[in-house]
Amino acid sequence: MNLETFIGIRNISSLSVLLPLVFLGIAIYKKKQPHSVWLLGLLVIVSGLADLMCFLGYAYLHINPNPVVSVYELLQFLILSLIYRTEYTRKAFRRLTDVASVAFTIFAIVNLLFIQGINGFNSNLFTVSSFVLIFFCTLYFVQIIQELPELYIEGMPMFWLGAGVFFYFGTNLFLFMTVDRLVAKADDNFLLSWGLHNGSNAIKNLLFAVAFFVATKKAE
């Protein structure tokens, strides 16, 4: 992958957050939304702000974007965990998300301060959060298969949210696990790996947009 293609995919990834934001605005206008939809909206807004801060800070002030990325990863994990906690019907699943949220927050702080540092790319956070969120997503899919809350699960916003979570973190898990060793330099492997990441992020935002669209249809 050449640099021009990489930059193009990166820009598409950054701008892709606008699509779910549009449907978020429609969902807010409809007003009748479950807590999970509002929390997903918060996640999309935080994601857009993090991308904007990273771009402006690096492009104009030459500030290392990694601290912003690390804080965003922690917030992303906590918001997604809260979404699943809201949607779980079993008390054991909800308690599991509480324990995981506290444990991950402690782990993130320790990793940021004493292991990988605030200015480095905190691959440990991305790797652990990917495993846990894929697990949460799998638990939710098992729940809806067993309980069948709706006849057509594709009409549930959480189905599309889960598809976005499973696709993004599943696609990038190997990258997060190996980034320190395999793609630490700005070479062809770096461009290809992060180009794949940016492309999967754009698809994740597309799936989140579908979740908002489904939510607006359910509110009619």
PDB file of C-alpha atoms in Angstrom, residues 4-206:
ATOM      1  CA  GLU A   4      -1.423   8.219  -0.868  1.00  0.00           C
ATOM      2  CA  THR A   5      -3.788   5.244  -0.551  1.00  0.00           C
ATOM      3  CA  PHE A   6      -3.139   5.056   3.183  1.00  0.00           C
ATOM      4  CA  ILE A   7      -3.910   8.759   3.661  1.00  0.00           C
ATOM      5  CA  GLY A   8      -7.091   8.377   1.616  1.00  0.00           C
ATOM      6  CA  ILE A   9      -8.316   5.459   3.751  1.00  0.00           C
ATOM      7  CA  ARG A  10      -7.362   7.331   6.915  1.00  0.00           C
ATOM      8  CA  ASN A  11      -9.388  10.368   5.832  1.00  0.00           C
ATOM      9  CA  ILE A  12     -12.382   8.184   4.963  1.00  0.00           C
ATOM     10  CA  SER A  13     -12.104   6.561   8.384  1.00  0.00           C
ATOM     11  CA  SER A  14     -12.050   9.927  10.154  1.00  0.00           C
ATOM     12  CA  LEU A  15     -14.947  11.349   8.154  1.00  0.00           C
ATOM     13  CA  SER A  16     -17.023   8.172   8.449  1.00  0.00           C
ATOM     14  CA  VAL A  17     -18.057   9.220  11.956  1.00  0.00           C
ATOM     15  CA  LEU A  18     -20.269  11.882  10.349  1.00  0.00           C
ATOM     16  CA  LEU A  19     -22.668   9.235   9.032  1.00  0.00           C
ATOM     17  CA  PRO A  20     -23.716   7.833  12.422  1.00  0.00           C
ATOM     18  CA  LEU A  21     -23.817  11.397  13.764  1.00  0.00           C
ATOM     19  CA  VAL A  22     -26.440  12.286  11.140  1.00  0.00           C
ATOM     20  CA  PHE A  23     -28.630   9.346  12.134  1.00  0.00           C
ATOM     21  CA  LEU A  24     -27.952  10.124  15.801  1.00  0.00           C
ATOM     22  CA  GLY A  25     -29.447  13.550  15.206  1.00  0.00           C
ATOM     23  CA  ILE A  26     -32.539  11.931  13.685  1.00  0.00           C
ATOM     24  CA  ALA A  27     -32.761   9.510  16.627  1.00  0.00           C
ATOM     25  CA  ILE A  28     -32.557  12.411  19.084  1.00  0.00           C
ATOM     26  CA  TYR A  29     -35.328  14.175  17.167  1.00  0.00           C
ATOM     27  CA  LYS A  30     -37.500  11.065  17.509  1.00  0.00           C
ATOM     28  CA  LYS A  31     -36.792  11.164  21.286  1.00  0.00           C
ATOM     29  CA  LYS A  32     -38.215   7.717  22.067  1.00  0.00           C
ATOM     30  CA  GLN A  33     -34.965   5.806  22.385  1.00  0.00           C
ATOM     31  CA  PRO A  34     -33.609   3.224  24.860  1.00  0.00           C
ATOM     32  CA  HIS A  35     -30.594   4.034  27.011  1.00  0.00           C
ATOM     33  CA  SER A  36     -28.315   1.921  24.821  1.00  0.00           C
ATOM     34  CA  VAL A  37     -28.975   4.164  21.804  1.00  0.00           C
ATOM     35  CA  TRP A  38     -28.138   7.292  23.799  1.00  0.00           C
ATOM     36  CA  LEU A  39     -24.949   5.670  25.093  1.00  0.00           C
ATOM     37  CA  LEU A  40     -23.959   4.674  21.566  1.00  0.00           C
ATOM     38  CA  GLY A  41     -24.509   8.282  20.561  1.00  0.00           C
ATOM     39  CA  LEU A  42     -22.174   9.372  23.354  1.00  0.00           C
ATOM     40  CA  LEU A  43     -19.553   6.908  22.101  1.00  0.00           C
ATOM     41  CA  VAL A  44     -19.790   8.240  18.538  1.00  0.00           C
ATOM     42  CA  ILE A  45     -19.448  11.839  19.748  1.00  0.00           C
ATOM     43  CA  VAL A  46     -16.423  10.950  21.905  1.00  0.00           C
ATOM     44  CA  SER A  47     -14.895   9.109  18.936  1.00  0.00           C
ATOM     45  CA  GLY A  48     -15.342  12.095  16.651  1.00  0.00           C
ATOM     46  CA  LEU A  49     -13.884  14.506  19.202  1.00  0.00           C
ATOM     47  CA  ALA A  50     -10.891  12.226  19.815  1.00  0.00           C
ATOM     48  CA  ASP A  51     -10.150  12.034  16.077  1.00  0.00           C
ATOM     49  CA  LEU A  52     -10.461  15.804  15.773  1.00  0.00           C
ATOM     50  CA  MET A  53      -8.184  16.446  18.756  1.00  0.00           C
ATOM     51  CA  CYS A  54      -5.570  14.026  17.426  1.00  0.00           C
ATOM     52  CA  PHE A  55      -5.620  15.602  13.969  1.00  0.00           C
ATOM     53  CA  LEU A  56      -5.480  19.229  15.129  1.00  0.00           C
ATOM     54  CA  GLY A  57      -2.918  18.533  17.832  1.00  0.00           C
ATOM     55  CA  TYR A  58      -0.571  16.640  15.529  1.00  0.00           C
ATOM     56  CA  ALA A  59      -1.036  18.675  12.348  1.00  0.00           C
ATOM     57  CA  TYR A  60      -0.838  22.170  13.833  1.00  0.00           C
ATOM     58  CA  LEU A  61       0.809  21.835  17.247  1.00  0.00           C
ATOM     59  CA  HIS A  62       2.922  18.697  16.622  1.00  0.00           C
ATOM     60  CA  ILE A  63       1.562  17.136  19.818  1.00  0.00           C
ATOM     61  CA  ASN A  64       1.856  13.391  20.358  1.00  0.00           C
ATOM     62  CA  PRO A  65      -1.683  11.975  19.788  1.00  0.00           C
ATOM     63  CA  ASN A  66      -1.103   8.840  21.876  1.00  0.00           C
ATOM     64  CA  PRO A  67      -2.353  10.302  25.209  1.00  0.00           C
ATOM     65  CA  VAL A  68      -5.663  11.223  23.569  1.00  0.00           C
ATOM     66  CA  VAL A  69      -5.878   7.797  21.914  1.00  0.00           C
ATOM     67  CA  SER A  70      -5.253   6.037  25.238  1.00  0.00           C
ATOM     68  CA  VAL A  71      -7.881   8.048  27.109  1.00  0.00           C
ATOM     69  CA  TYR A  72     -10.329   7.423  24.279  1.00  0.00           C
ATOM     70  CA  GLU A  73      -9.686   3.677  24.446  1.00  0.00           C
ATOM     71  CA  LEU A  74     -10.540   3.672  28.160  1.00  0.00           C
ATOM     72  CA  LEU A  75     -13.704   5.713  27.580  1.00  0.00           C
ATOM     73  CA  GLN A  76     -14.694   3.500  24.647  1.00  0.00           C
ATOM     74  CA  PHE A  77     -14.377   0.389  26.783  1.00  0.00           C
ATOM     75  CA  LEU A  78     -16.386   1.869  29.650  1.00  0.00           C
ATOM     76  CA  ILE A  79     -19.183   3.152  27.403  1.00  0.00           C
ATOM     77  CA  LEU A  80     -19.500  -0.120  25.489  1.00  0.00           C
ATOM     78  CA  SER A  81     -19.433  -2.076  28.749  1.00  0.00           C
ATOM     79  CA  LEU A  82     -22.220   0.144  30.101  1.00  0.00           C
ATOM     80  CA  ILE A  83     -24.236  -0.419  26.926  1.00  0.00           C
ATOM     81  CA  TYR A  84     -24.012  -4.173  27.349  1.00  0.00           C
ATOM     82  CA  ARG A  85     -24.753  -3.917  31.059  1.00  0.00           C
ATOM     83  CA  THR A  86     -27.906  -1.992  30.180  1.00  0.00           C
ATOM     84  CA  GLU A  87     -29.021  -4.645  27.688  1.00  0.00           C
ATOM     85  CA  TYR A  88     -28.138  -7.789  29.637  1.00  0.00           C
ATOM     86  CA  THR A  89     -31.177  -9.422  31.240  1.00  0.00           C
ATOM     87  CA  ARG A  90     -29.192 -11.731  33.537  1.00  0.00           C
ATOM     88  CA  LYS A  91     -27.859 -10.400  36.823  1.00  0.00           C
ATOM     89  CA  ALA A  92     -24.670 -12.464  36.493  1.00  0.00           C
ATOM     90  CA  PHE A  93     -23.843 -10.802  33.162  1.00  0.00           C
ATOM     91  CA  ARG A  94     -24.414  -7.337  34.628  1.00  0.00           C
ATOM     92  CA  ARG A  95     -22.177  -8.084  37.596  1.00  0.00           C
ATOM     93  CA  LEU A  96     -19.512  -9.369  35.228  1.00  0.00           C
ATOM     94  CA  THR A  97     -19.479  -6.058  33.331  1.00  0.00           C
ATOM     95  CA  ASP A  98     -19.173  -4.159  36.628  1.00  0.00           C
ATOM     96  CA  VAL A  99     -16.159  -6.208  37.698  1.00  0.00           C
ATOM     97  CA  ALA A 100     -14.566  -5.969  34.250  1.00  0.00           C
ATOM     98  CA  SER A 101     -15.050  -2.191  34.107  1.00  0.00           C
ATOM     99  CA  VAL A 102     -13.370  -1.635  37.485  1.00  0.00           C
ATOM    100  CA  ALA A 103     -10.563  -4.090  36.725  1.00  0.00           C
ATOM    101  CA  PHE A 104      -9.899  -2.605  33.286  1.00  0.00           C
ATOM    102  CA  THR A 105      -9.834   0.957  34.641  1.00  0.00           C
ATOM    103  CA  ILE A 106      -7.229  -0.032  37.243  1.00  0.00           C
ATOM    104  CA  PHE A 107      -5.240  -1.925  34.614  1.00  0.00           C
ATOM    105  CA  ALA A 108      -5.397   1.056  32.223  1.00  0.00           C
ATOM    106  CA  ILE A 109      -4.121   3.493  34.837  1.00  0.00           C
ATOM    107  CA  VAL A 110      -1.260   1.183  35.849  1.00  0.00           C
ATOM    108  CA  ASN A 111      -0.338   0.570  32.215  1.00  0.00           C
ATOM    109  CA  LEU A 112      -0.407   4.285  31.382  1.00  0.00           C
ATOM    110  CA  LEU A 113       1.671   5.317  34.377  1.00  0.00           C
ATOM    111  CA  PHE A 114       4.116   2.456  34.906  1.00  0.00           C
ATOM    112  CA  ILE A 115       4.255   0.027  31.960  1.00  0.00           C
ATOM    113  CA  GLN A 116       3.830   1.472  28.446  1.00  0.00           C
ATOM    114  CA  GLY A 117       3.628   5.124  29.460  1.00  0.00           C
ATOM    115  CA  ILE A 118       1.209   7.907  28.571  1.00  0.00           C
ATOM    116  CA  ASN A 119       3.133   8.968  25.457  1.00  0.00           C
ATOM    117  CA  GLY A 120       3.497   5.510  23.918  1.00  0.00           C
ATOM    118  CA  PHE A 121       0.941   3.522  21.972  1.00  0.00           C
ATOM    119  CA  ASN A 122      -0.824   1.519  24.670  1.00  0.00           C
ATOM    120  CA  SER A 123      -1.263  -1.715  22.779  1.00  0.00           C
ATOM    121  CA  ASN A 124      -1.962  -3.567  26.039  1.00  0.00           C
ATOM    122  CA  LEU A 125      -5.150  -1.551  26.510  1.00  0.00           C
ATOM    123  CA  PHE A 126      -6.324  -2.218  22.963  1.00  0.00           C
ATOM    124  CA  THR A 127      -5.530  -5.932  23.174  1.00  0.00           C
ATOM    125  CA  VAL A 128      -7.239  -6.567  26.513  1.00  0.00           C
ATOM    126  CA  SER A 129     -10.261  -4.415  25.666  1.00  0.00           C
ATOM    127  CA  SER A 130     -10.661  -6.255  22.349  1.00  0.00           C
ATOM    128  CA  PHE A 131     -10.790  -9.654  24.059  1.00  0.00           C
ATOM    129  CA  VAL A 132     -13.246  -8.473  26.713  1.00  0.00           C
ATOM    130  CA  LEU A 133     -15.565  -6.599  24.350  1.00  0.00           C
ATOM    131  CA  ILE A 134     -15.686  -9.511  21.913  1.00  0.00           C
ATOM    132  CA  PHE A 135     -16.645 -11.681  24.895  1.00  0.00           C
ATOM    133  CA  PHE A 136     -19.368  -9.225  25.979  1.00  0.00           C
ATOM    134  CA  CYS A 137     -20.671  -9.116  22.424  1.00  0.00           C
ATOM    135  CA  THR A 138     -20.747 -12.909  22.236  1.00  0.00           C
ATOM    136  CA  LEU A 139     -22.658 -13.091  25.540  1.00  0.00           C
ATOM    137  CA  TYR A 140     -25.261 -10.687  24.177  1.00  0.00           C
ATOM    138  CA  PHE A 141     -25.689 -12.645  20.956  1.00  0.00           C
ATOM    139  CA  VAL A 142     -26.145 -15.834  23.010  1.00  0.00           C
ATOM    140  CA  GLN A 143     -28.759 -14.002  25.086  1.00  0.00           C
ATOM    141  CA  ILE A 144     -30.853 -12.867  22.127  1.00  0.00           C
ATOM    142  CA  ILE A 145     -30.616 -16.297  20.485  1.00  0.00           C
ATOM    143  CA  GLN A 146     -31.898 -17.943  23.659  1.00  0.00           C
ATOM    144  CA  GLU A 147     -34.576 -15.383  24.506  1.00  0.00           C
ATOM    145  CA  LEU A 148     -35.589 -14.211  20.993  1.00  0.00           C
ATOM    146  CA  PRO A 149     -36.881 -10.800  22.161  1.00  0.00           C
ATOM    147  CA  GLU A 150     -37.919 -10.013  18.580  1.00  0.00           C
ATOM    148  CA  LEU A 151     -38.846 -12.165  15.606  1.00  0.00           C
ATOM    149  CA  TYR A 152     -36.340 -10.416  13.325  1.00  0.00           C
ATOM    150  CA  ILE A 153     -33.176  -9.561  15.223  1.00  0.00           C
ATOM    151  CA  GLU A 154     -31.951  -7.368  12.361  1.00  0.00           C
ATOM    152  CA  GLY A 155     -34.642  -4.945  13.493  1.00  0.00           C
ATOM    153  CA  MET A 156     -32.829  -4.457  16.821  1.00  0.00           C
ATOM    154  CA  PRO A 157     -30.327  -1.566  17.102  1.00  0.00           C
ATOM    155  CA  MET A 158     -28.201  -3.695  19.443  1.00  0.00           C
ATOM    156  CA  PHE A 159     -27.763  -6.320  16.741  1.00  0.00           C
ATOM    157  CA  TRP A 160     -26.046  -3.781  14.480  1.00  0.00           C
ATOM    158  CA  LEU A 161     -24.071  -2.300  17.369  1.00  0.00           C
ATOM    159  CA  GLY A 162     -22.850  -5.795  18.209  1.00  0.00           C
ATOM    160  CA  ALA A 163     -21.974  -6.425  14.568  1.00  0.00           C
ATOM    161  CA  GLY A 164     -19.851  -3.269  14.571  1.00  0.00           C
ATOM    162  CA  VAL A 165     -18.115  -4.202  17.830  1.00  0.00           C
ATOM    163  CA  PHE A 166     -17.452  -7.793  16.772  1.00  0.00           C
ATOM    164  CA  PHE A 167     -16.194  -6.803  13.316  1.00  0.00           C
ATOM    165  CA  TYR A 168     -13.898  -3.970  14.432  1.00  0.00           C
ATOM    166  CA  PHE A 169     -12.264  -5.635  17.424  1.00  0.00           C
ATOM    167  CA  GLY A 170     -12.161  -9.061  15.786  1.00  0.00           C
ATOM    168  CA  THR A 171     -10.484  -7.647  12.684  1.00  0.00           C
ATOM    169  CA  ASN A 172      -7.890  -5.655  14.609  1.00  0.00           C
ATOM    170  CA  LEU A 173      -7.142  -8.006  17.496  1.00  0.00           C
ATOM    171  CA  PHE A 174      -4.024  -9.469  15.867  1.00  0.00           C
ATOM    172  CA  LEU A 175      -2.802  -5.971  14.963  1.00  0.00           C
ATOM    173  CA  PHE A 176      -3.172  -4.760  18.543  1.00  0.00           C
ATOM    174  CA  MET A 177      -1.350  -7.845  19.845  1.00  0.00           C
ATOM    175  CA  THR A 178       1.621  -7.485  17.500  1.00  0.00           C
ATOM    176  CA  VAL A 179       1.882  -3.751  16.789  1.00  0.00           C
ATOM    177  CA  ASP A 180       4.906  -3.251  19.049  1.00  0.00           C
ATOM    178  CA  ARG A 181       6.895  -5.994  17.330  1.00  0.00           C
ATOM    179  CA  LEU A 182       5.735  -6.199  13.718  1.00  0.00           C
ATOM    180  CA  VAL A 183       4.573  -2.751  12.646  1.00  0.00           C
ATOM    181  CA  ALA A 184       6.547  -0.394  14.836  1.00  0.00           C
ATOM    182  CA  LYS A 185       8.127   1.382  11.846  1.00  0.00           C
ATOM    183  CA  ALA A 186       6.481   3.447   9.115  1.00  0.00           C
ATOM    184  CA  ASP A 187       7.123   0.859   6.394  1.00  0.00           C
ATOM    185  CA  ASP A 188       4.864  -1.163   4.081  1.00  0.00           C
ATOM    186  CA  ASN A 189       3.714  -3.387   6.942  1.00  0.00           C
ATOM    187  CA  PHE A 190       2.761  -0.317   8.954  1.00  0.00           C
ATOM    188  CA  LEU A 191       0.761   1.227   6.100  1.00  0.00           C
ATOM    189  CA  LEU A 192      -1.005  -2.031   5.266  1.00  0.00           C
ATOM    190  CA  SER A 193      -1.827  -2.867   8.887  1.00  0.00           C
ATOM    191  CA  TRP A 194      -3.125   0.556   9.852  1.00  0.00           C
ATOM    192  CA  GLY A 195      -4.831   0.907   6.491  1.00  0.00           C
ATOM    193  CA  LEU A 196      -6.781  -2.244   7.388  1.00  0.00           C
ATOM    194  CA  HIS A 197      -7.512  -0.773  10.806  1.00  0.00           C
ATOM    195  CA  ASN A 198      -8.808   2.476   9.346  1.00  0.00           C
ATOM    196  CA  GLY A 199     -10.930   0.623   6.807  1.00  0.00           C
ATOM    197  CA  SER A 200     -12.486  -1.554   9.516  1.00  0.00           C
ATOM    198  CA  ASN A 201     -13.156   1.559  11.601  1.00  0.00           C
ATOM    199  CA  ALA A 202     -15.100   3.066   8.691  1.00  0.00           C
ATOM    200  CA  ILE A 203     -17.162  -0.131   8.383  1.00  0.00           C
ATOM    201  CA  LYS A 204     -17.778  -0.081  12.149  1.00  0.00           C
ATOM    202  CA  ASN A 205     -19.133   3.463  11.867  1.00  0.00           C
ATOM    203  CA  LEU A 206     -21.336   2.368   8.977  1.00  0.00           C
TER     204      LEU A 206
END
